[in-house]
Amino acid sequence: MTLSDALIIINKEIQSIEYPKNPAGLYSPIAYLLTLKGKKIRPALTLLACNLFCNEVKEAIPTALAWEIFHNFTLMHDDVMDKADLRRGQATVHKKWNENTAILSGDTMLILSYKYLAKSPSRCLEILLDLFSDTAAKICEGQQFDMEYEKRTMISEKEYIEMIRLKTAVMMGACLKSGAIVGGANESDQQNLYDFGIRLGIAFQIKDDWLDVYGDSNTFGKKTGGDILCNKKTFLLVTALETATGKDKEALLYWLNNNIQSDEKIEAVRQLYDKLSVKEKTQKALQNYHQQSINALQKVSADPAGKKILADIAGGLVEREF
Amino acid sequence: MTLSDALIIINKEIQSIEYPKNPAGLYSPIAYLLTLKGKKIRPALTLLACNLFCNEVKEAIPTALAWEIFHNFTLMHDDVMDKADLRRGQATVHKKWNENTAILSGDTMLILSYKYLAKSPSRCLEILLDLFSDTAAKICEGQQFDMEYEKRTMISEKEYIEMIRLKTAVMMGACLKSGAIVGGANESDQQNLYDFGIRLGIAFQIKDDWLDVYGDSNTFGKKTGGDILCNKKTFLLVTALETATGKDKEALLYWLNNNIQSDEKIEAVRQLYDKLSVKEKTQKALQNYHQQSINALQKVSADPAGKKILADIAGGLVEREF
């Protein structure tokens, strides 16, 4: 099974979800967000991980959908908390409807994700439930740290990596591990795939941070520099804060501590990044986590052709321009 | 097992929940809301229903806790949506902390409720999961209808009853049914207990509506008339709107359509209720649903002494003054 085979299955399944007709105000926002164009990489990882150990990936479809619905629930609520106007180039749910709708439809999506999870094979339901709930709680913890870090100036690289591990990476790890569980993998292979996902998830987020500063705004699909404007804690900012001394640090703190919303700020912070070699340091970290992810993947006892598909996905995510 | 036996177990279990130390900003609001003084009637219903069919109620404790945590999750989010300042006489979570905290800690509570549910006996985990998720989705639907009805003037009694069935009653039914399932009841007894809970839940909500108008503010613990001030759709208002004609209807609509926040409005609407015999009609409906609940309970094949405990709880809820 290739990535595009997996995506065809996932997209077809998502398109064919039947929602209750009433109340439409509760279910329409769910259908809206789930059918916006997105990468759908997480449920694909579940199917592909399952396929490493078993030809019958059909059994992993409910688990895969549970992750995709859960992921979109987090987007719906995070967008409320972050006051974001756009998601995948379209209006966020709380902008198109209102905040209460985004809260309540989000809650319903979280419940819906468990409904799908409950359709996983009985033989591994209990272990999947534990993995799913533990992962879900970690993702909330990551979002909490992210919000708390907004109010602090100094965040260490260690704190930052732990935050994105919780907020982004554990889900990729768990998507892969759950697919491996359904596919009948042994515990060691489950763990290796989990580790692959964690490292990949960290690299994925660092790349996300990188694209906001160095991406091509045409390919990226949105204006670059948004993270700089809102002082978002990114790998780049954290690295700059840890590296800068003297006048550079003063300048960086000036831009961070004054509420300036202008292209001038983006340009000034970019120049500081250049001076502090932030681009190179970020590229190095990215390559490091990418390499670690591949190392973990290599330890998995499965068909090399199947592992190559996962390795290619990892490469694609790290090299992506959007 | 008596109601107070059940409550002792529930309170002890809730007090001894161990939350992760970090991030405290995520978990403290959960502990705060769960330990505010509340009725804890829902998890008690689960234990008592289990006890009708089996002496070993210990097995039903995780399921009971799942319901209580889920119920408190709905309170945390509903309070955000309803912009409520007080809950059980104390500051609501979004007032004590902020809205983002109430959203994210609420999400974490919903996940936590599934963590407890997953500790239910394996032999009935799948059926409990389906019941739990279906009930949870219905409760969200009920909240959605409640919010939509705020924007409409005319709501029929039928629409109102269906809304409170979803928002309040299905959970009482499901608490009882899940206890019966863990206790090993047959399907007919599960259904009879579910029906008992549905009727009781509707009576419970009608009594809630009644207390806001006719309760003694000292015993009730809060100022009466709050529902009248904010035009909340209650059984009383819906009955008044369905009964009133001519000048009475005009007067009622005047108070509803003008944004007046005064004791004068409470007094005027109360007088209209008196004129339209709303008090008597509400009492009649309350007694009717109470009687239906008892009829369903009587059909359950279990020890009459155990059933009397549940009947007494129903009586207590319907007769309550707070």
XYZ file of C-alpha atoms in Angstrom:
644
model
C 0.000 0.000 0.000
C 1.364 3.413 -1.016
C 0.683 6.763 0.630
C -1.764 7.692 -2.093
C -3.608 4.358 -1.677
C -3.960 5.199 2.020
C -5.125 8.744 1.317
C -7.755 7.535 -1.160
C -9.222 5.244 1.517
C -9.143 7.961 4.187
C -10.707 10.629 1.984
C -13.432 8.259 0.840
C -14.234 7.268 4.427
C -14.342 10.880 5.612
C -16.598 11.880 2.714
C -19.001 9.092 3.577
C -19.412 9.814 7.288
C -23.129 10.146 7.956
C -24.026 12.805 10.489
C -27.380 13.056 12.238
C -29.583 15.558 10.363
C -30.445 17.382 13.570
C -29.316 19.668 15.063
C -27.620 20.798 11.830
C -25.971 23.649 13.743
C -23.986 21.057 15.703
C -22.955 18.709 12.894
C -22.392 21.053 9.898
C -19.245 22.603 11.416
C -17.814 19.102 11.924
C -18.403 18.147 8.291
C -17.023 21.549 7.214
C -13.715 21.199 9.048
C -13.218 17.510 8.241
C -13.637 18.079 4.507
C -11.360 21.131 4.217
C -8.305 20.181 2.214
C -5.712 18.869 4.685
C -2.695 16.583 4.631
C -4.527 13.651 6.279
C -1.068 12.329 7.052
C -1.950 11.029 10.513
C -4.621 8.467 9.565
C -2.451 7.473 6.588
C 0.380 6.665 9.023
C -1.995 4.356 10.919
C -2.949 2.434 7.789
C 0.633 2.222 6.508
C 1.950 1.074 9.905
C -0.721 -1.630 9.992
C 0.215 -2.658 6.461
C 3.808 -3.314 7.558
C 2.566 -6.318 9.545
C -0.649 -7.391 7.865
C -2.232 -7.203 4.415
C -5.711 -6.585 5.800
C -5.543 -2.837 6.549
C -9.351 -2.592 6.549
C -9.326 -3.437 10.236
C -7.292 -0.290 10.992
C -9.688 2.125 9.249
C -11.826 2.994 12.324
C -8.666 3.644 14.375
C -7.242 5.814 11.583
C -10.468 7.828 11.356
C -10.535 8.246 15.138
C -7.118 9.970 14.944
C -8.128 12.239 12.063
C -11.355 13.279 13.813
C -9.473 13.792 17.078
C -6.824 15.887 15.289
C -9.533 18.095 13.785
C -11.195 18.465 17.196
C -7.916 19.874 18.531
C -7.735 22.282 15.575
C -11.305 23.498 16.188
C -10.629 24.239 19.861
C -7.037 25.491 19.403
C -8.282 27.999 16.829
C -10.720 29.380 19.426
C -7.970 29.585 22.055
C -5.476 31.122 19.619
C -8.129 33.443 18.105
C -7.107 32.251 14.626
C -9.189 33.469 11.685
C -8.021 31.033 9.032
C -7.491 27.290 8.864
C -6.326 25.639 5.647
C -7.004 28.937 3.887
C -10.664 28.997 4.953
C -12.544 30.657 7.798
C -12.154 28.876 11.147
C -15.329 27.448 12.671
C -15.651 30.125 15.357
C -15.312 32.797 12.660
C -17.764 31.185 10.219
C -20.210 30.346 13.038
C -19.337 31.521 16.542
C -17.265 30.526 19.584
C -20.001 28.541 21.300
C -20.485 26.488 18.152
C -16.743 25.815 17.924
C -16.690 24.700 21.570
C -19.733 22.429 21.337
C -19.096 20.978 17.866
C -15.507 20.391 18.975
C -16.735 18.475 22.020
C -18.965 16.418 19.753
C -15.979 15.647 17.491
C -13.982 14.398 20.461
C -16.874 12.086 21.355
C -17.137 11.049 17.689
C -13.445 10.143 17.650
C -14.071 7.716 20.526
C -17.082 6.311 18.657
C -14.777 5.421 15.767
C -12.079 4.120 18.064
C -14.638 1.811 19.687
C -15.120 0.148 16.274
C -11.501 -1.055 16.336
C -11.014 -4.836 16.554
C -12.205 -6.138 19.963
C -8.986 -8.100 20.440
C -6.979 -4.869 20.829
C -9.663 -2.378 21.908
C -8.480 -2.008 25.507
C -4.871 -1.307 24.595
C -5.933 1.151 21.872
C -8.258 2.953 24.288
C -5.425 3.426 26.784
C -3.048 4.637 24.071
C -5.667 6.993 22.626
C -6.680 8.574 25.950
C -3.105 8.892 27.198
C -2.088 10.532 23.928
C -5.116 12.815 23.931
C -4.326 14.006 27.473
C -0.698 14.661 26.490
C -1.841 16.774 23.540
C -3.938 18.909 25.904
C -0.902 19.231 28.185
C 1.158 20.396 25.197
C -1.431 23.033 24.278
C -1.462 24.195 27.932
C 2.347 24.578 27.943
C 2.145 26.402 24.605
C -0.335 28.908 26.075
C 1.700 29.320 29.267
C 4.904 29.884 27.277
C 3.230 32.746 25.390
C 3.353 34.721 28.627
C 7.062 34.012 29.270
C 9.969 35.582 27.398
C 12.633 32.950 27.972
C 11.933 29.343 27.080
C 14.809 26.888 26.916
C 15.239 24.660 23.874
C 14.564 21.693 26.158
C 11.250 23.141 27.305
C 10.325 23.968 23.734
C 11.093 20.467 22.449
C 9.100 18.917 25.313
C 6.166 21.180 24.473
C 6.087 20.232 20.781
C 6.688 16.583 21.691
C 3.420 16.708 23.653
C 1.482 18.995 21.346
C 2.458 17.490 17.991
C 4.792 14.511 18.125
C 3.037 12.048 20.485
C 0.090 11.936 18.126
C 2.245 10.922 15.156
C 3.882 8.305 17.353
C 0.523 7.013 18.545
C -0.978 6.971 15.031
C 1.853 4.688 13.930
C 1.814 2.566 17.090
C -1.946 2.004 16.924
C -1.662 0.859 13.302
C 1.109 -1.522 14.343
C -1.066 -2.859 17.180
C -3.991 -3.562 14.852
C -1.554 -5.150 12.389
C -0.307 -7.535 15.091
C 3.233 -6.161 15.562
C 5.257 -7.205 18.596
C 5.911 -4.687 21.367
C 9.410 -3.874 20.213
C 8.205 -2.946 16.720
C 5.315 -0.968 18.201
C 7.850 1.002 20.225
C 10.224 1.540 17.304
C 7.396 2.919 15.191
C 6.313 5.112 18.099
C 9.866 6.477 18.357
C 9.947 7.040 14.593
C 6.738 9.064 14.910
C 7.966 11.109 17.878
C 11.202 12.152 16.121
C 9.318 12.779 12.884
C 6.705 14.860 14.713
C 9.395 17.043 16.277
C 11.089 17.503 12.883
C 7.662 18.256 11.341
C 7.014 21.057 13.848
C 10.513 22.526 13.492
C 9.936 22.590 9.720
C 6.615 24.346 10.334
C 8.459 26.996 12.358
C 11.131 27.272 9.640
C 8.569 27.758 6.855
C 6.985 30.696 8.660
C 10.274 32.596 8.343
C 12.032 31.156 5.306
C 9.143 29.718 3.300
C 8.110 31.121 -0.071
C 4.816 32.866 0.672
C 3.463 31.797 -2.734
C 4.124 28.089 -2.164
C 3.455 28.303 1.586
C -0.043 29.661 0.878
C 0.113 32.338 3.559
C 2.134 35.416 4.421
C 5.391 34.517 6.127
C 6.471 36.138 9.381
C 3.154 35.591 11.184
C 4.884 33.772 14.057
C 7.359 36.658 14.419
C 4.568 39.236 14.580
C 2.748 37.471 17.416
C 5.930 36.483 19.323
C 5.079 32.803 18.961
C 7.607 30.562 20.651
C 9.202 28.726 17.754
C 12.399 26.726 17.471
C 13.906 29.754 15.727
C 12.973 32.280 18.396
C 14.011 29.955 21.221
C 17.360 29.354 19.501
C 17.856 33.085 18.937
C 17.041 33.849 22.582
C 19.478 31.176 23.773
C 22.251 32.369 21.411
C 21.964 36.144 21.493
C 24.100 38.245 23.820
C 24.754 41.957 24.344
C 23.218 44.324 21.800
C 21.648 41.490 19.764
C 19.776 40.250 22.810
C 18.689 43.782 23.644
C 17.401 44.254 20.117
C 15.557 40.925 20.139
C 13.922 41.709 23.484
C 12.981 45.169 22.202
C 11.004 43.633 19.343
C 9.474 41.014 21.641
C 8.460 43.372 24.434
C 6.932 46.127 22.324
C 3.627 45.346 20.747
C 4.612 46.168 17.175
C 2.665 44.717 14.267
C 4.655 45.715 11.215
C 6.757 44.322 8.385
C 9.621 46.267 9.960
C 9.521 43.876 12.926
C 9.527 40.812 10.667
C 12.515 42.201 8.758
C 14.437 43.175 11.906
C 13.920 39.796 13.603
C 14.856 37.992 10.374
C 18.108 39.968 10.228
C 18.852 39.053 13.845
C 18.170 35.404 12.986
C 20.638 35.685 10.096
C 23.268 37.288 12.297
C 22.819 34.562 14.936
C 22.943 31.733 12.337
C 19.468 30.630 13.382
C 18.713 29.271 9.909
C 21.684 26.914 9.986
C 21.041 25.855 13.594
C 17.432 25.098 12.762
C 18.395 23.124 9.660
C 20.845 21.144 11.749
C 18.230 20.313 14.400
C 15.773 19.376 11.672
C 18.253 17.014 10.045
C 19.172 15.602 13.429
C 15.570 14.704 14.359
C 14.929 13.449 10.834
C 17.974 11.156 11.075
C 16.866 9.911 14.502
C 13.446 9.107 13.081
C 14.988 7.083 10.249
C 17.228 5.244 12.727
C 14.178 4.194 14.757
C 12.354 3.130 11.600
C 15.290 0.961 10.513
C 14.978 -1.064 13.721
C 11.451 -2.173 12.811
C 11.380 -5.816 11.683
C 9.296 -5.494 8.541
C 9.489 -5.551 4.777
C 12.039 -2.900 3.613
C 9.692 -1.819 0.798
C 6.996 -0.955 3.358
C 9.494 0.872 5.544
C 10.705 2.835 2.513
C 7.186 4.225 2.046
C 7.290 5.568 5.624
C 10.835 6.865 5.165
C 9.741 8.694 2.008
C 6.855 10.284 3.880
C 9.292 11.445 6.557
C 11.602 12.860 3.889
C 8.684 14.575 2.183
C 7.515 16.221 5.415
C 10.988 17.458 6.260
C 11.640 18.754 2.731
C 8.173 20.227 2.222
C 7.740 23.823 1.131
C 4.168 24.231 2.492
C -26.470 -0.299 49.817
C -28.138 3.005 50.682
C -27.781 6.341 48.902
C -25.430 7.585 51.601
C -23.278 4.435 51.291
C -22.995 5.147 47.573
C -22.168 8.824 48.134
C -19.435 7.957 50.646
C -17.762 5.714 48.064
C -18.099 8.308 45.292
C -16.783 11.195 47.384
C -13.861 9.130 48.612
C -12.952 8.085 45.084
C -13.183 11.645 43.756
C -11.028 12.953 46.593
C -8.374 10.369 45.853
C -8.030 10.993 42.109
C -4.358 11.647 41.432
C -3.708 14.267 38.788
C -0.374 14.772 37.037
C 1.578 17.532 38.813
C 2.289 19.309 35.536
C 0.955 21.437 33.983
C -0.865 22.516 37.145
C -2.758 25.137 35.137
C -4.496 22.304 33.283
C -5.310 19.979 36.169
C -6.100 22.349 39.076
C -9.372 23.557 37.499
C -10.474 19.921 37.124
C -9.808 19.156 40.794
C -11.500 22.451 41.740
C -14.759 21.734 39.926
C -14.910 18.047 40.882
C -14.549 18.792 44.586
C -17.108 21.618 44.771
C -20.066 20.450 46.789
C -22.510 18.817 44.395
C -25.304 16.277 44.536
C -23.208 13.463 43.000
C -26.532 11.802 42.278
C -25.523 10.459 38.857
C -22.636 8.188 39.915
C -24.711 7.115 42.925
C -27.443 5.963 40.523
C -24.863 3.805 38.708
C -23.742 2.092 41.920
C -27.290 1.607 43.198
C -28.493 0.208 39.866
C -25.576 -2.224 39.880
C -26.428 -3.206 43.448
C -29.937 -4.241 42.382
C -28.415 -7.186 40.515
C -25.112 -7.884 42.226
C -23.571 -7.422 45.666
C -20.157 -6.521 44.250
C -20.653 -2.849 43.365
C -16.905 -2.245 43.342
C -16.822 -3.239 39.684
C -19.140 -0.339 38.827
C -17.003 2.359 40.458
C -14.938 3.314 37.358
C -18.142 3.594 35.278
C -19.769 5.718 37.993
C -16.746 8.030 38.133
C -16.710 8.312 34.345
C -20.262 9.713 34.476
C -19.479 12.184 37.256
C -16.359 13.451 35.469
C -18.273 13.672 32.191
C -21.104 15.573 33.905
C -18.617 18.076 35.320
C -16.989 18.466 31.898
C -20.390 19.507 30.512
C -20.781 21.997 33.377
C -17.349 23.527 32.713
C -18.083 24.062 29.013
C -21.769 24.980 29.431
C -20.769 27.695 31.906
C -18.470 29.204 29.259
C -21.222 29.046 26.630
C -23.854 30.438 29.007
C -21.434 33.056 30.437
C -22.346 31.897 33.955
C -20.393 33.420 36.850
C -21.338 30.973 39.588
C -21.520 27.207 39.901
C -22.540 25.597 43.177
C -22.157 29.001 44.817
C -18.513 29.356 43.743
C -16.801 31.076 40.818
C -17.023 29.142 37.556
C -13.715 27.959 36.080
C -13.634 30.564 33.286
C -14.225 33.296 35.905
C -11.640 31.994 38.383
C -9.114 31.287 35.599
C -10.094 32.234 32.041
C -12.060 30.953 29.055
C -9.153 29.160 27.401
C -8.493 27.278 30.628
C -12.150 26.276 30.884
C -12.098 25.024 27.284
C -8.848 23.050 27.601
C -9.360 21.683 31.118
C -12.871 20.719 30.037
C -11.467 18.813 27.063
C -9.061 17.057 29.407
C -11.970 16.106 31.690
C -13.834 14.568 28.783
C -10.737 12.495 27.970
C -10.389 11.621 31.673
C -13.979 10.388 31.761
C -13.129 7.916 28.971
C -10.003 6.867 30.896
C -12.221 5.873 33.816
C -14.783 4.243 31.570
C -12.008 2.120 30.049
C -11.397 0.645 33.520
C -14.881 -0.900 33.499
C -15.004 -4.718 33.429
C -13.701 -6.014 30.068
C -16.708 -8.299 29.683
C -18.991 -5.277 29.169
C -16.567 -2.594 27.983
C -17.773 -2.459 24.383
C -21.436 -2.077 25.275
C -20.606 0.565 27.894
C -18.455 2.497 25.402
C -21.320 2.597 22.899
C -23.802 3.684 25.565
C -21.418 6.327 26.898
C -20.544 7.882 23.530
C -24.140 7.809 22.274
C -25.305 9.473 25.486
C -22.498 12.036 25.384
C -23.386 13.016 21.800
C -27.068 13.359 22.760
C -26.130 15.675 25.636
C -24.230 17.910 23.186
C -27.291 17.859 20.908
C -29.450 18.935 23.854
C -27.115 21.834 24.646
C -27.173 22.860 20.966
C -31.011 22.883 20.952
C -30.987 24.838 24.222
C -28.736 27.505 22.665
C -30.797 27.609 19.454
C -34.043 27.941 21.410
C -32.656 31.021 23.192
C -32.949 32.853 19.879
C -36.551 31.763 19.246
C -39.584 33.133 21.062
C -42.000 30.254 20.587
C -40.966 26.764 21.625
C -43.615 24.069 21.895
C -43.851 21.925 25.024
C -42.914 18.961 22.862
C -39.726 20.662 21.635
C -38.882 21.699 25.181
C -39.337 18.191 26.594
C -37.211 16.715 23.793
C -34.486 19.270 24.540
C -34.339 18.469 28.268
C -34.593 14.761 27.499
C -31.357 15.109 25.530
C -29.619 17.641 27.750
C -30.477 16.185 31.158
C -32.528 13.000 31.133
C -30.558 10.634 28.884
C -27.615 10.877 31.231
C -29.674 9.790 34.235
C -31.068 6.940 32.157
C -27.594 5.927 30.997
C -26.104 6.149 34.521
C -28.715 3.664 35.703
C -28.471 1.446 32.630
C -24.685 1.231 32.810
C -24.867 0.203 36.476
C -27.401 -2.459 35.541
C -25.117 -3.695 32.736
C -22.134 -4.033 35.088
C -24.419 -5.746 37.626
C -25.435 -8.325 35.020
C -29.086 -7.308 34.503
C -30.992 -8.660 31.514
C -31.875 -6.304 28.644
C -35.433 -5.788 29.771
C -34.331 -4.630 33.225
C -31.635 -2.444 31.665
C -34.332 -0.792 29.556
C -36.746 -0.364 32.475
C -34.061 1.343 34.522
C -33.186 3.519 31.528
C -36.853 4.526 31.221
C -36.988 5.232 34.968
C -33.975 7.532 34.555
C -35.385 9.343 31.509
C -38.692 10.137 33.238
C -36.899 11.069 36.442
C -34.472 13.314 34.534
C -37.339 15.177 32.885
C -39.083 15.605 36.263
C -35.744 16.725 37.768
C -35.335 19.478 35.157
C -38.950 20.635 35.463
C -38.395 20.898 39.229
C -35.243 22.928 38.535
C -37.308 25.320 36.417
C -39.997 25.454 39.130
C -37.493 26.283 41.881
C -36.160 29.271 39.957
C -39.592 30.873 40.204
C -41.222 29.414 43.289
C -38.244 28.312 45.358
C -37.329 29.922 48.662
C -34.205 31.928 47.847
C -32.759 31.094 51.282
C -33.091 27.332 50.858
C -32.418 27.461 47.100
C -29.077 29.176 47.738
C -29.452 31.718 44.969
C -31.768 34.547 44.006
C -34.935 33.304 42.344
C -36.131 34.695 39.017
C -32.784 34.375 37.225
C -34.326 32.303 34.435
C -37.060 34.927 33.961
C -34.511 37.743 33.693
C -32.541 36.052 30.921
C -35.615 34.694 29.065
C -34.429 31.111 29.573
C -36.767 28.615 27.977
C -38.196 26.759 30.949
C -41.202 24.483 31.316
C -42.965 27.434 32.955
C -42.263 29.918 30.173
C -43.089 27.410 27.451
C -46.381 26.575 29.206
C -47.194 30.265 29.616
C -46.457 30.955 25.939
C -48.636 28.038 24.863
C -51.515 29.061 27.177
C -51.566 32.854 26.951
C -53.875 34.667 24.547
C -54.832 38.289 23.872
C -53.539 40.866 26.340
C -51.721 38.257 28.459
C -49.742 37.067 25.451
C -48.984 40.660 24.482
C -47.734 41.386 27.992
C -45.607 38.216 28.089
C -44.051 39.026 24.709
C -43.405 42.592 25.849
C -41.300 41.351 28.759
C -39.543 38.791 26.565
C -38.742 41.123 23.690
C -37.443 44.066 25.675
C -34.079 43.639 27.275
C -35.153 44.526 30.802
C -33.082 43.361 33.770
C -35.170 44.316 36.783
C -37.139 42.850 39.677
C -40.153 44.470 38.042
C -39.845 41.991 35.167
C -39.599 39.020 37.549
C -42.694 40.213 39.400
C -44.693 40.892 36.236
C -43.883 37.515 34.665
C -44.641 35.758 37.964
C -48.057 37.437 38.041
C -48.716 36.324 34.469
C -47.712 32.778 35.451
C -50.207 32.953 38.356
C -52.965 34.220 36.102
C -52.273 31.458 33.571
C -52.152 28.739 36.282
C -48.590 27.905 35.262
C -47.711 26.756 38.792
C -50.472 24.156 38.814
C -49.730 23.000 35.259
C -46.061 22.603 36.095
C -46.852 20.671 39.280
C -49.122 18.405 37.284
C -46.435 17.701 34.665
C -43.907 17.086 37.418
C -46.165 14.586 39.144
C -46.944 12.961 35.825
C -43.279 12.355 34.905
C -42.543 11.306 38.483
C -45.347 8.746 38.324
C -44.130 7.464 34.954
C -40.653 7.036 36.412
C -42.013 4.994 39.314
C -44.069 2.857 36.924
C -40.921 2.018 34.929
C -39.025 1.236 38.129
C -41.743 -1.131 39.300
C -41.257 -3.259 36.169
C -37.637 -4.002 37.114
C -37.227 -7.585 38.379
C -35.182 -6.935 41.493
C -35.395 -6.893 45.281
C -38.173 -4.428 46.330
C -35.933 -3.021 49.093
C -33.323 -2.026 46.506
C -35.979 -0.513 44.262
C -37.386 1.433 47.212
C -34.010 3.172 47.603
C -34.220 4.350 43.985
C -37.884 5.340 44.396
C -36.955 7.362 47.482
C -34.225 9.162 45.535
C -36.757 9.999 42.825
C -39.176 11.286 45.447
C -36.432 13.321 47.072
C -35.413 14.936 43.787
C -38.986 15.840 42.897
C -39.756 17.200 46.375
C -36.438 18.985 46.812
C -36.301 22.647 47.756
C -32.800 23.322 46.387
